[in-house]
Structure formats: C-alpha cells, structure tokens
Amino acid sequence: MKKIRFVRKLLKISMILLAAGMTSGILGCASQKSLTDISLIAGDWQLCEFVLNGQEQEIAAATLTLSSQNEDAVYTASGFSGVNSYHGSFTLSGDAIKPSEGFATTRMMGHPVAMEFEENYLHALSVITVWQLDSRSGSTELVLSDSADTVRLVFSRIRLAGSLWELVSCNTGNAMVSLPADLEKIPFLNFGYDGDVSGNTGVNVLHMTYTADDVSHDLSFAMGAVTLAAAGTEVAAEMEQQYLNLLSRVSTYQVHGSTLTLSDSEGDTLLVFQAKDYIL
C-alpha cells in the first residue's frame, strides 16, 4: 500500500513538473515572439500621423531611425524633426517604451511654423509610454503614444523601393560640391519595387539593379545598360563619368528627412539626393 501511494505521489509530482515544463516552454515561446517583435522596430520611419493633446496636427517631413544598441532592448534614436537633426534613445520592455532624458538636436533656425512643429514633435517623443506595430492598413506602421492616447505618433516604414530622387551634390575627391549650373538634365534615381533602378546621368539613361537592407542600410548597385548619347558639353561629360564612378562605390545609404545620402564602405559621403516626389 505504501508503495502504491509512493508511485501515485511520484506520478503526481511528474505531472506537475511536466505541466511546469510545458508552461515554461509556452512562456519561452511568448518571450521569444516578443523579442522578435521588438526587433522589427529597427529601421527608418516616416511620420504620417501626429496627434497632440487629442488634436490632430499638421505634419512636416519628420523621420525616426531606430537601431538596437544592446541586448537590453535599448534603441538609439535619431532623425529629422522638421528643421534640425536629433538623437537620443528608447528602452523597450514588452509594449512599454521609455524615452531618454531629452533629445539632443542641432541648432539651426527655421520658419516659425516649422520651429513650432519641431518643438511639439520632440515633446511628443519625450512623453510616449506605449509602442506597437500595426499592419491593419496593409503596410507596417509604428505607433507611439502615451497611456491616455492623447499623444500619438504614427510612422510608416521608409523603403527605397518606390522612391524617386534627384542629385544635388557629389564628391569630387576633395569636397562635396553642388551640380554645375549648366547641366541640361539633372541626374536622378528611380528605385523600383522589383530590384530594378532606372535613372539619368545628366546625359544618358541608365538601368541598374540594386540590393538594399532597410535596417543595416547596406546598398549596392549592379550596372545594367547605359545609352550612348554624346554629351553636349565637356562639363556634362565629366559629370556623367564622375556620377557613374561614384555609384559603383556605394556601400550604404541614409534617408534623412527628404534627403538621401549614399556613402562608401568607409562612411565617406559620395552622393546626396533630394526627394523629387516624396512618396516614401
């Protein structure tokens, strides 16, 4: 009888341990899922909706870039706030988010309306407490809000695919310089959704393929075809050759407001573009 009781007790303990193991596994999966979800917050985001004190605000070309800093879900934050660049950090825990103590900014002055927007935007970033990723609209959106939802910032992910950019300056080897004033055509890049990119060199039409990573900001081009029209001026011919050479050296990109910067593997800026149609 004692042996039977012992076996029953042992079976009961085994069932409890098994249940605990299953629970631990389930919680482990939930924790892993949460960690995976958190990792999706990394990348570039464009402000598309702004509510402050319960009132919807007019928005400017504000951006937010988040990148993982360590294993404790601390993310560095940087971006463009309408007039200036800013940077700081956020700490994430579940669906809670804690901003750093203030955001450092550059000190440029702008139009009073833009300055007011910037002040409100940076204030909103400093008081948010909740984050979520929302895909109900068909594309992923990052929603940052306070607990009462009286402050809400909604961002859409910035991708190169579907964007069109005009060249504004390039690296001559000694400095970044603006384009020559007498160019007949402005070089541009049009990033397709299928990995193709078309554009113009200022003289000829070009077609390439590209590979881009929205989180690491790695970018590379593979040259396809370039038409063979002759340049009208020596300046245009030199500009075209320089442009093509710089494109072949591109290793990374950064979107900052309505500006696209392409850099080499050493981090040196090669080409700077302005959004022609800001449809990111």
PDB file of C-alpha atoms in Angstrom:
ATOM      1  CA  MET A   1       0.000   0.000   0.000  1.00  0.00           C
ATOM      2  CA  LYS A   2       2.816   2.387   0.871  1.00  0.00           C
ATOM      3  CA  LYS A   3       4.479   1.516  -2.428  1.00  0.00           C
ATOM      4  CA  ILE A   4       1.284   2.311  -4.358  1.00  0.00           C
ATOM      5  CA  ARG A   5       0.922   5.631  -2.541  1.00  0.00           C
ATOM      6  CA  PHE A   6       4.557   6.429  -3.307  1.00  0.00           C
ATOM      7  CA  VAL A   7       4.072   5.638  -7.016  1.00  0.00           C
ATOM      8  CA  ARG A   8       0.916   7.774  -7.156  1.00  0.00           C
ATOM      9  CA  LYS A   9       2.727  10.611  -5.416  1.00  0.00           C
ATOM     10  CA  LEU A  10       5.645  10.257  -7.828  1.00  0.00           C
ATOM     11  CA  LEU A  11       3.267  10.318 -10.809  1.00  0.00           C
ATOM     12  CA  LYS A  12       1.568  13.426  -9.400  1.00  0.00           C
ATOM     13  CA  ILE A  13       4.931  15.175  -8.974  1.00  0.00           C
ATOM     14  CA  SER A  14       5.902  14.127 -12.523  1.00  0.00           C
ATOM     15  CA  MET A  15       2.640  15.575 -13.911  1.00  0.00           C
ATOM     16  CA  ILE A  16       3.274  18.856 -12.060  1.00  0.00           C
ATOM     17  CA  LEU A  17       6.830  19.030 -13.392  1.00  0.00           C
ATOM     18  CA  LEU A  18       5.624  18.192 -16.911  1.00  0.00           C
ATOM     19  CA  ALA A  19       2.976  20.901 -16.732  1.00  0.00           C
ATOM     20  CA  ALA A  20       5.571  23.351 -15.448  1.00  0.00           C
ATOM     21  CA  GLY A  21       7.865  22.398 -18.295  1.00  0.00           C
ATOM     22  CA  MET A  22       5.089  22.926 -20.835  1.00  0.00           C
ATOM     23  CA  THR A  23       4.245  26.297 -19.258  1.00  0.00           C
ATOM     24  CA  SER A  24       7.896  27.255 -19.302  1.00  0.00           C
ATOM     25  CA  GLY A  25       8.071  26.290 -22.974  1.00  0.00           C
ATOM     26  CA  ILE A  26       4.984  28.331 -23.777  1.00  0.00           C
ATOM     27  CA  LEU A  27       6.302  31.328 -21.873  1.00  0.00           C
ATOM     28  CA  GLY A  28       9.653  30.853 -23.539  1.00  0.00           C
ATOM     29  CA  CYS A  29       7.980  30.940 -26.953  1.00  0.00           C
ATOM     30  CA  ALA A  30       5.984  34.015 -25.949  1.00  0.00           C
ATOM     31  CA  SER A  31       9.147  35.722 -24.748  1.00  0.00           C
ATOM     32  CA  GLN A  32      10.924  34.821 -27.986  1.00  0.00           C
ATOM     33  CA  LYS A  33       7.990  36.098 -30.023  1.00  0.00           C
ATOM     34  CA  SER A  34       8.036  39.347 -28.058  1.00  0.00           C
ATOM     35  CA  LEU A  35      11.770  39.690 -28.652  1.00  0.00           C
ATOM     36  CA  THR A  36      11.248  39.044 -32.364  1.00  0.00           C
ATOM     37  CA  ASP A  37       8.502  41.655 -32.471  1.00  0.00           C
ATOM     38  CA  ILE A  38      10.758  44.161 -30.725  1.00  0.00           C
ATOM     39  CA  SER A  39      13.476  43.582 -33.307  1.00  0.00           C
ATOM     40  CA  LEU A  40      11.049  44.643 -36.044  1.00  0.00           C
ATOM     41  CA  ILE A  41      11.043  48.179 -34.653  1.00  0.00           C
ATOM     42  CA  ALA A  42      14.560  48.740 -36.026  1.00  0.00           C
ATOM     43  CA  GLY A  43      14.899  50.751 -39.227  1.00  0.00           C
ATOM     44  CA  ASP A  44      13.784  54.025 -40.773  1.00  0.00           C
ATOM     45  CA  TRP A  45      10.325  55.506 -40.219  1.00  0.00           C
ATOM     46  CA  GLN A  46       8.473  58.468 -41.727  1.00  0.00           C
ATOM     47  CA  LEU A  47       5.884  60.397 -39.686  1.00  0.00           C
ATOM     48  CA  CYS A  48       2.436  60.062 -41.267  1.00  0.00           C
ATOM     49  CA  GLU A  49       0.079  60.981 -38.393  1.00  0.00           C
ATOM     50  CA  PHE A  50       0.524  63.226 -35.365  1.00  0.00           C
ATOM     51  CA  VAL A  51      -1.942  63.783 -32.518  1.00  0.00           C
ATOM     52  CA  LEU A  52      -1.066  66.131 -29.657  1.00  0.00           C
ATOM     53  CA  ASN A  53      -3.387  66.781 -26.698  1.00  0.00           C
ATOM     54  CA  GLY A  54      -6.075  64.901 -28.580  1.00  0.00           C
ATOM     55  CA  GLN A  55      -5.827  67.232 -31.612  1.00  0.00           C
ATOM     56  CA  GLU A  56      -4.535  66.105 -34.994  1.00  0.00           C
ATOM     57  CA  GLN A  57      -1.542  68.170 -36.108  1.00  0.00           C
ATOM     58  CA  GLU A  58      -0.226  69.272 -39.482  1.00  0.00           C
ATOM     59  CA  ILE A  59       2.935  67.286 -40.108  1.00  0.00           C
ATOM     60  CA  ALA A  60       6.298  68.015 -41.703  1.00  0.00           C
ATOM     61  CA  ALA A  61       8.879  65.633 -43.180  1.00  0.00           C
ATOM     62  CA  ALA A  62       9.896  64.203 -39.796  1.00  0.00           C
ATOM     63  CA  THR A  63      11.723  60.891 -39.579  1.00  0.00           C
ATOM     64  CA  LEU A  64      12.789  58.419 -36.911  1.00  0.00           C
ATOM     65  CA  THR A  65      15.600  55.873 -37.221  1.00  0.00           C
ATOM     66  CA  LEU A  66      15.875  53.171 -34.547  1.00  0.00           C
ATOM     67  CA  SER A  67      18.787  50.772 -34.170  1.00  0.00           C
ATOM     68  CA  SER A  68      19.476  48.187 -31.466  1.00  0.00           C
ATOM     69  CA  GLN A  69      22.201  49.259 -29.053  1.00  0.00           C
ATOM     70  CA  ASN A  70      22.461  46.235 -26.746  1.00  0.00           C
ATOM     71  CA  GLU A  71      20.659  43.104 -25.549  1.00  0.00           C
ATOM     72  CA  ASP A  72      18.555  45.085 -23.047  1.00  0.00           C
ATOM     73  CA  ALA A  73      16.253  46.388 -25.816  1.00  0.00           C
ATOM     74  CA  VAL A  74      17.808  49.850 -25.758  1.00  0.00           C
ATOM     75  CA  TYR A  75      17.485  51.507 -29.151  1.00  0.00           C
ATOM     76  CA  THR A  76      19.359  54.543 -30.336  1.00  0.00           C
ATOM     77  CA  ALA A  77      17.008  57.052 -31.931  1.00  0.00           C
ATOM     78  CA  SER A  78      17.855  59.693 -34.493  1.00  0.00           C
ATOM     79  CA  GLY A  79      16.117  61.550 -37.247  1.00  0.00           C
ATOM     80  CA  PHE A  80      14.905  64.805 -38.705  1.00  0.00           C
ATOM     81  CA  SER A  81      12.381  66.867 -36.729  1.00  0.00           C
ATOM     82  CA  GLY A  82      11.311  69.417 -39.342  1.00  0.00           C
ATOM     83  CA  VAL A  83      14.248  71.829 -39.028  1.00  0.00           C
ATOM     84  CA  ASN A  84      17.018  70.080 -37.103  1.00  0.00           C
ATOM     85  CA  SER A  85      18.516  66.640 -36.654  1.00  0.00           C
ATOM     86  CA  TYR A  86      18.031  64.957 -33.281  1.00  0.00           C
ATOM     87  CA  HIS A  87      19.246  61.900 -31.405  1.00  0.00           C
ATOM     88  CA  GLY A  88      18.541  60.076 -28.162  1.00  0.00           C
ATOM     89  CA  SER A  89      17.413  56.592 -27.158  1.00  0.00           C
ATOM     90  CA  PHE A  90      14.436  54.456 -26.145  1.00  0.00           C
ATOM     91  CA  THR A  91      14.257  51.486 -23.785  1.00  0.00           C
ATOM     92  CA  LEU A  92      11.623  48.869 -24.628  1.00  0.00           C
ATOM     93  CA  SER A  93      10.016  46.340 -22.293  1.00  0.00           C
ATOM     94  CA  GLY A  94       7.017  44.428 -23.623  1.00  0.00           C
ATOM     95  CA  ASP A  95       4.741  47.097 -25.092  1.00  0.00           C
ATOM     96  CA  ALA A  96       6.198  49.810 -22.836  1.00  0.00           C
ATOM     97  CA  ILE A  97       8.716  52.326 -24.134  1.00  0.00           C
ATOM     98  CA  LYS A  98      10.774  54.827 -22.147  1.00  0.00           C
ATOM     99  CA  PRO A  99      12.455  57.780 -23.893  1.00  0.00           C
ATOM    100  CA  SER A 100      15.863  59.063 -22.840  1.00  0.00           C
ATOM    101  CA  GLU A 101      16.029  62.238 -20.790  1.00  0.00           C
ATOM    102  CA  GLY A 102      15.553  64.730 -23.608  1.00  0.00           C
ATOM    103  CA  PHE A 103      16.772  64.619 -27.192  1.00  0.00           C
ATOM    104  CA  ALA A 104      19.887  66.424 -28.369  1.00  0.00           C
ATOM    105  CA  THR A 105      19.429  68.483 -31.532  1.00  0.00           C
ATOM    106  CA  THR A 106      21.377  70.630 -33.922  1.00  0.00           C
ATOM    107  CA  ARG A 107      20.788  74.377 -33.574  1.00  0.00           C
ATOM    108  CA  MET A 108      19.514  75.588 -36.937  1.00  0.00           C
ATOM    109  CA  MET A 109      16.698  78.129 -37.112  1.00  0.00           C
ATOM    110  CA  GLY A 110      13.769  77.782 -39.476  1.00  0.00           C
ATOM    111  CA  HIS A 111      10.363  79.197 -40.313  1.00  0.00           C
ATOM    112  CA  PRO A 112       8.321  79.833 -37.135  1.00  0.00           C
ATOM    113  CA  VAL A 113       5.702  77.276 -38.203  1.00  0.00           C
ATOM    114  CA  ALA A 114       8.378  74.641 -38.757  1.00  0.00           C
ATOM    115  CA  MET A 115      10.027  75.502 -35.450  1.00  0.00           C
ATOM    116  CA  GLU A 116       6.705  75.134 -33.631  1.00  0.00           C
ATOM    117  CA  PHE A 117       6.119  71.752 -35.268  1.00  0.00           C
ATOM    118  CA  GLU A 118       9.602  70.628 -34.267  1.00  0.00           C
ATOM    119  CA  GLU A 119       9.084  71.668 -30.633  1.00  0.00           C
ATOM    120  CA  ASN A 120       5.777  69.779 -30.489  1.00  0.00           C
ATOM    121  CA  TYR A 121       7.213  66.707 -32.209  1.00  0.00           C
ATOM    122  CA  LEU A 122      10.210  66.429 -29.872  1.00  0.00           C
ATOM    123  CA  HIS A 123       7.938  66.988 -26.863  1.00  0.00           C
ATOM    124  CA  ALA A 124       5.667  64.177 -28.064  1.00  0.00           C
ATOM    125  CA  LEU A 125       8.641  61.821 -28.436  1.00  0.00           C
ATOM    126  CA  SER A 126       9.675  62.600 -24.847  1.00  0.00           C
ATOM    127  CA  VAL A 127       6.308  61.666 -23.271  1.00  0.00           C
ATOM    128  CA  ILE A 128       5.365  58.464 -25.093  1.00  0.00           C
ATOM    129  CA  THR A 129       4.980  55.338 -22.959  1.00  0.00           C
ATOM    130  CA  VAL A 130       3.481  52.703 -25.297  1.00  0.00           C
ATOM    131  CA  TRP A 131       4.546  51.307 -28.673  1.00  0.00           C
ATOM    132  CA  GLN A 132       3.012  48.857 -31.122  1.00  0.00           C
ATOM    133  CA  LEU A 133       3.406  47.685 -34.693  1.00  0.00           C
ATOM    134  CA  ASP A 134       0.159  47.876 -36.651  1.00  0.00           C
ATOM    135  CA  SER A 135      -0.312  46.197 -40.033  1.00  0.00           C
ATOM    136  CA  ARG A 136      -4.064  46.632 -40.419  1.00  0.00           C
ATOM    137  CA  SER A 137      -3.611  49.189 -43.198  1.00  0.00           C
ATOM    138  CA  GLY A 138      -1.756  46.618 -45.321  1.00  0.00           C
ATOM    139  CA  SER A 139       1.658  48.059 -44.545  1.00  0.00           C
ATOM    140  CA  THR A 140       3.512  48.068 -41.243  1.00  0.00           C
ATOM    141  CA  GLU A 141       3.123  51.191 -39.118  1.00  0.00           C
ATOM    142  CA  LEU A 142       4.877  52.076 -35.882  1.00  0.00           C
ATOM    143  CA  VAL A 143       2.511  53.666 -33.348  1.00  0.00           C
ATOM    144  CA  LEU A 144       3.933  55.552 -30.353  1.00  0.00           C
ATOM    145  CA  SER A 145       1.541  57.004 -27.765  1.00  0.00           C
ATOM    146  CA  ASP A 146       1.071  57.994 -24.158  1.00  0.00           C
ATOM    147  CA  SER A 147      -1.064  55.847 -21.849  1.00  0.00           C
ATOM    148  CA  ALA A 148      -4.146  58.050 -22.376  1.00  0.00           C
ATOM    149  CA  ASP A 149      -3.649  58.151 -26.184  1.00  0.00           C
ATOM    150  CA  THR A 150      -3.797  61.960 -26.122  1.00  0.00           C
ATOM    151  CA  VAL A 151      -0.355  61.947 -27.773  1.00  0.00           C
ATOM    152  CA  ARG A 152       0.090  59.676 -30.771  1.00  0.00           C
ATOM    153  CA  LEU A 153       2.792  59.457 -33.414  1.00  0.00           C
ATOM    154  CA  VAL A 154       2.235  57.104 -36.330  1.00  0.00           C
ATOM    155  CA  PHE A 155       5.133  56.259 -38.646  1.00  0.00           C
ATOM    156  CA  SER A 156       5.259  54.307 -41.889  1.00  0.00           C
ATOM    157  CA  ARG A 157       8.415  52.389 -42.775  1.00  0.00           C
ATOM    158  CA  ILE A 158      10.768  54.129 -45.168  1.00  0.00           C
ATOM    159  CA  ARG A 159      11.938  51.943 -48.024  1.00  0.00           C
ATOM    160  CA  LEU A 160      13.938  52.823 -51.089  1.00  0.00           C
ATOM    161  CA  ALA A 161      11.535  50.833 -53.266  1.00  0.00           C
ATOM    162  CA  GLY A 162       9.059  53.199 -54.897  1.00  0.00           C
ATOM    163  CA  SER A 163      11.075  56.376 -54.326  1.00  0.00           C
ATOM    164  CA  LEU A 164      12.448  58.926 -56.792  1.00  0.00           C
ATOM    165  CA  TRP A 165      15.496  61.114 -56.102  1.00  0.00           C
ATOM    166  CA  GLU A 166      17.303  63.971 -57.873  1.00  0.00           C
ATOM    167  CA  LEU A 167      21.035  64.527 -57.394  1.00  0.00           C
ATOM    168  CA  VAL A 168      22.012  67.757 -55.618  1.00  0.00           C
ATOM    169  CA  SER A 169      25.708  67.267 -54.805  1.00  0.00           C
ATOM    170  CA  CYS A 170      28.572  64.845 -55.315  1.00  0.00           C
ATOM    171  CA  ASN A 171      32.052  64.098 -54.011  1.00  0.00           C
ATOM    172  CA  THR A 172      34.870  65.399 -56.235  1.00  0.00           C
ATOM    173  CA  GLY A 173      37.541  63.688 -54.158  1.00  0.00           C
ATOM    174  CA  ASN A 174      38.307  66.882 -52.280  1.00  0.00           C
ATOM    175  CA  ALA A 175      34.865  68.129 -51.235  1.00  0.00           C
ATOM    176  CA  MET A 176      31.127  67.783 -51.722  1.00  0.00           C
ATOM    177  CA  VAL A 177      30.061  70.200 -54.469  1.00  0.00           C
ATOM    178  CA  SER A 178      26.737  71.231 -55.968  1.00  0.00           C
ATOM    179  CA  LEU A 179      25.896  70.298 -59.533  1.00  0.00           C
ATOM    180  CA  PRO A 180      27.143  72.526 -62.363  1.00  0.00           C
ATOM    181  CA  ALA A 181      24.530  75.148 -63.227  1.00  0.00           C
ATOM    182  CA  ASP A 182      24.703  74.482 -66.982  1.00  0.00           C
ATOM    183  CA  LEU A 183      23.684  70.805 -66.898  1.00  0.00           C
ATOM    184  CA  GLU A 184      20.857  70.187 -69.374  1.00  0.00           C
ATOM    185  CA  LYS A 185      19.403  67.357 -67.276  1.00  0.00           C
ATOM    186  CA  ILE A 186      19.558  66.633 -63.549  1.00  0.00           C
ATOM    187  CA  PRO A 187      20.790  63.092 -62.732  1.00  0.00           C
ATOM    188  CA  PHE A 188      18.204  61.059 -60.839  1.00  0.00           C
ATOM    189  CA  LEU A 189      17.498  57.567 -59.490  1.00  0.00           C
ATOM    190  CA  ASN A 190      14.115  55.857 -59.513  1.00  0.00           C
ATOM    191  CA  PHE A 191      14.028  52.767 -57.264  1.00  0.00           C
ATOM    192  CA  GLY A 192      11.572  50.120 -58.435  1.00  0.00           C
ATOM    193  CA  TYR A 193       9.789  47.531 -56.317  1.00  0.00           C
ATOM    194  CA  ASP A 194      11.377  44.593 -58.134  1.00  0.00           C
ATOM    195  CA  GLY A 195      15.042  45.372 -57.505  1.00  0.00           C
ATOM    196  CA  ASP A 196      15.452  47.465 -60.639  1.00  0.00           C
ATOM    197  CA  VAL A 197      16.548  51.090 -60.633  1.00  0.00           C
ATOM    198  CA  SER A 198      16.366  53.462 -63.561  1.00  0.00           C
ATOM    199  CA  GLY A 199      17.732  56.942 -63.870  1.00  0.00           C
ATOM    200  CA  ASN A 200      19.615  59.542 -65.800  1.00  0.00           C
ATOM    201  CA  THR A 201      23.270  60.523 -65.716  1.00  0.00           C
ATOM    202  CA  GLY A 202      22.635  64.084 -66.880  1.00  0.00           C
ATOM    203  CA  VAL A 203      23.361  62.875 -70.416  1.00  0.00           C
ATOM    204  CA  ASN A 204      22.217  59.272 -70.806  1.00  0.00           C
ATOM    205  CA  VAL A 205      19.524  56.962 -69.480  1.00  0.00           C
ATOM    206  CA  LEU A 206      20.772  54.164 -67.222  1.00  0.00           C
ATOM    207  CA  HIS A 207      19.308  50.939 -65.904  1.00  0.00           C
ATOM    208  CA  MET A 208      20.714  49.001 -62.951  1.00  0.00           C
ATOM    209  CA  THR A 209      19.685  46.535 -60.289  1.00  0.00           C
ATOM    210  CA  TYR A 210      20.041  47.223 -56.573  1.00  0.00           C
ATOM    211  CA  THR A 211      20.106  45.357 -53.282  1.00  0.00           C
ATOM    212  CA  ALA A 212      19.133  47.274 -50.131  1.00  0.00           C
ATOM    213  CA  ASP A 213      18.647  46.389 -46.470  1.00  0.00           C
ATOM    214  CA  ASP A 214      16.152  48.633 -44.652  1.00  0.00           C
ATOM    215  CA  VAL A 215      17.741  48.007 -41.246  1.00  0.00           C
ATOM    216  CA  SER A 216      21.511  47.828 -41.860  1.00  0.00           C
ATOM    217  CA  HIS A 217      21.270  50.453 -44.647  1.00  0.00           C
ATOM    218  CA  ASP A 218      23.537  48.396 -46.881  1.00  0.00           C
ATOM    219  CA  LEU A 219      23.096  49.283 -50.553  1.00  0.00           C
ATOM    220  CA  SER A 220      24.795  48.079 -53.711  1.00  0.00           C
ATOM    221  CA  PHE A 221      24.219  48.600 -57.411  1.00  0.00           C
ATOM    222  CA  ALA A 222      24.917  46.287 -60.351  1.00  0.00           C
ATOM    223  CA  MET A 223      25.280  48.241 -63.570  1.00  0.00           C
ATOM    224  CA  GLY A 224      22.995  47.218 -66.412  1.00  0.00           C
ATOM    225  CA  ALA A 225      22.774  49.351 -69.524  1.00  0.00           C
ATOM    226  CA  VAL A 226      23.546  52.975 -70.339  1.00  0.00           C
ATOM    227  CA  THR A 227      22.536  54.687 -73.558  1.00  0.00           C
ATOM    228  CA  LEU A 228      25.341  56.127 -75.682  1.00  0.00           C
ATOM    229  CA  ALA A 229      24.286  59.695 -76.437  1.00  0.00           C
ATOM    230  CA  ALA A 230      27.151  62.165 -76.652  1.00  0.00           C
ATOM    231  CA  ALA A 231      27.372  64.894 -74.018  1.00  0.00           C
ATOM    232  CA  GLY A 232      26.666  68.413 -75.215  1.00  0.00           C
ATOM    233  CA  THR A 233      29.470  69.929 -73.147  1.00  0.00           C
ATOM    234  CA  GLU A 234      32.730  68.802 -71.586  1.00  0.00           C
ATOM    235  CA  VAL A 235      31.318  69.651 -68.152  1.00  0.00           C
ATOM    236  CA  ALA A 236      28.356  67.320 -68.712  1.00  0.00           C
ATOM    237  CA  ALA A 237      30.644  64.525 -69.939  1.00  0.00           C
ATOM    238  CA  GLU A 238      32.867  64.832 -66.860  1.00  0.00           C
ATOM    239  CA  MET A 239      29.846  64.967 -64.575  1.00  0.00           C
ATOM    240  CA  GLU A 240      28.415  61.790 -66.114  1.00  0.00           C
ATOM    241  CA  GLN A 241      31.658  59.843 -65.699  1.00  0.00           C
ATOM    242  CA  GLN A 242      32.066  61.014 -62.114  1.00  0.00           C
ATOM    243  CA  TYR A 243      28.462  60.105 -61.302  1.00  0.00           C
ATOM    244  CA  LEU A 244      28.818  56.568 -62.673  1.00  0.00           C
ATOM    245  CA  ASN A 245      32.110  56.046 -60.841  1.00  0.00           C
ATOM    246  CA  LEU A 246      30.585  57.161 -57.528  1.00  0.00           C
ATOM    247  CA  LEU A 247      27.556  54.895 -57.969  1.00  0.00           C
ATOM    248  CA  SER A 248      29.895  51.908 -58.362  1.00  0.00           C
ATOM    249  CA  ARG A 249      31.449  52.688 -54.939  1.00  0.00           C
ATOM    250  CA  VAL A 250      28.189  52.976 -52.976  1.00  0.00           C
ATOM    251  CA  SER A 251      28.013  50.714 -49.925  1.00  0.00           C
ATOM    252  CA  THR A 252      25.422  52.299 -47.593  1.00  0.00           C
ATOM    253  CA  TYR A 253      22.548  54.768 -47.643  1.00  0.00           C
ATOM    254  CA  GLN A 254      20.743  57.020 -45.191  1.00  0.00           C
ATOM    255  CA  VAL A 255      17.374  58.772 -45.547  1.00  0.00           C
ATOM    256  CA  HIS A 256      17.205  61.981 -43.545  1.00  0.00           C
ATOM    257  CA  GLY A 257      14.012  63.965 -43.974  1.00  0.00           C
ATOM    258  CA  SER A 258      13.678  64.345 -47.747  1.00  0.00           C
ATOM    259  CA  THR A 259      17.410  63.762 -48.337  1.00  0.00           C
ATOM    260  CA  LEU A 260      19.061  60.537 -49.475  1.00  0.00           C
ATOM    261  CA  THR A 261      22.797  60.201 -48.790  1.00  0.00           C
ATOM    262  CA  LEU A 262      24.874  57.462 -50.422  1.00  0.00           C
ATOM    263  CA  SER A 263      28.242  56.606 -48.854  1.00  0.00           C
ATOM    264  CA  ASP A 264      31.154  54.234 -49.407  1.00  0.00           C
ATOM    265  CA  SER A 265      32.359  51.430 -47.126  1.00  0.00           C
ATOM    266  CA  GLU A 266      34.474  53.910 -45.139  1.00  0.00           C
ATOM    267  CA  GLY A 267      31.461  56.095 -44.383  1.00  0.00           C
ATOM    268  CA  ASP A 268      32.510  58.895 -46.717  1.00  0.00           C
ATOM    269  CA  THR A 269      29.607  60.665 -48.447  1.00  0.00           C
ATOM    270  CA  LEU A 270      29.611  60.140 -52.208  1.00  0.00           C
ATOM    271  CA  LEU A 271      26.257  61.435 -53.480  1.00  0.00           C
ATOM    272  CA  VAL A 272      23.398  63.442 -51.976  1.00  0.00           C
ATOM    273  CA  PHE A 273      19.896  63.400 -53.489  1.00  0.00           C
ATOM    274  CA  GLN A 274      16.681  65.291 -52.805  1.00  0.00           C
ATOM    275  CA  ALA A 275      13.300  63.561 -52.981  1.00  0.00           C
ATOM    276  CA  LYS A 276      11.648  64.529 -56.267  1.00  0.00           C
ATOM    277  CA  ASP A 277       8.280  63.053 -55.347  1.00  0.00           C
ATOM    278  CA  TYR A 278       8.288  62.338 -51.619  1.00  0.00           C
ATOM    279  CA  ILE A 279       6.292  59.123 -51.699  1.00  0.00           C
ATOM    280  CA  LEU A 280       8.184  57.024 -49.162  1.00  0.00           C
TER     281      LEU A 280
END
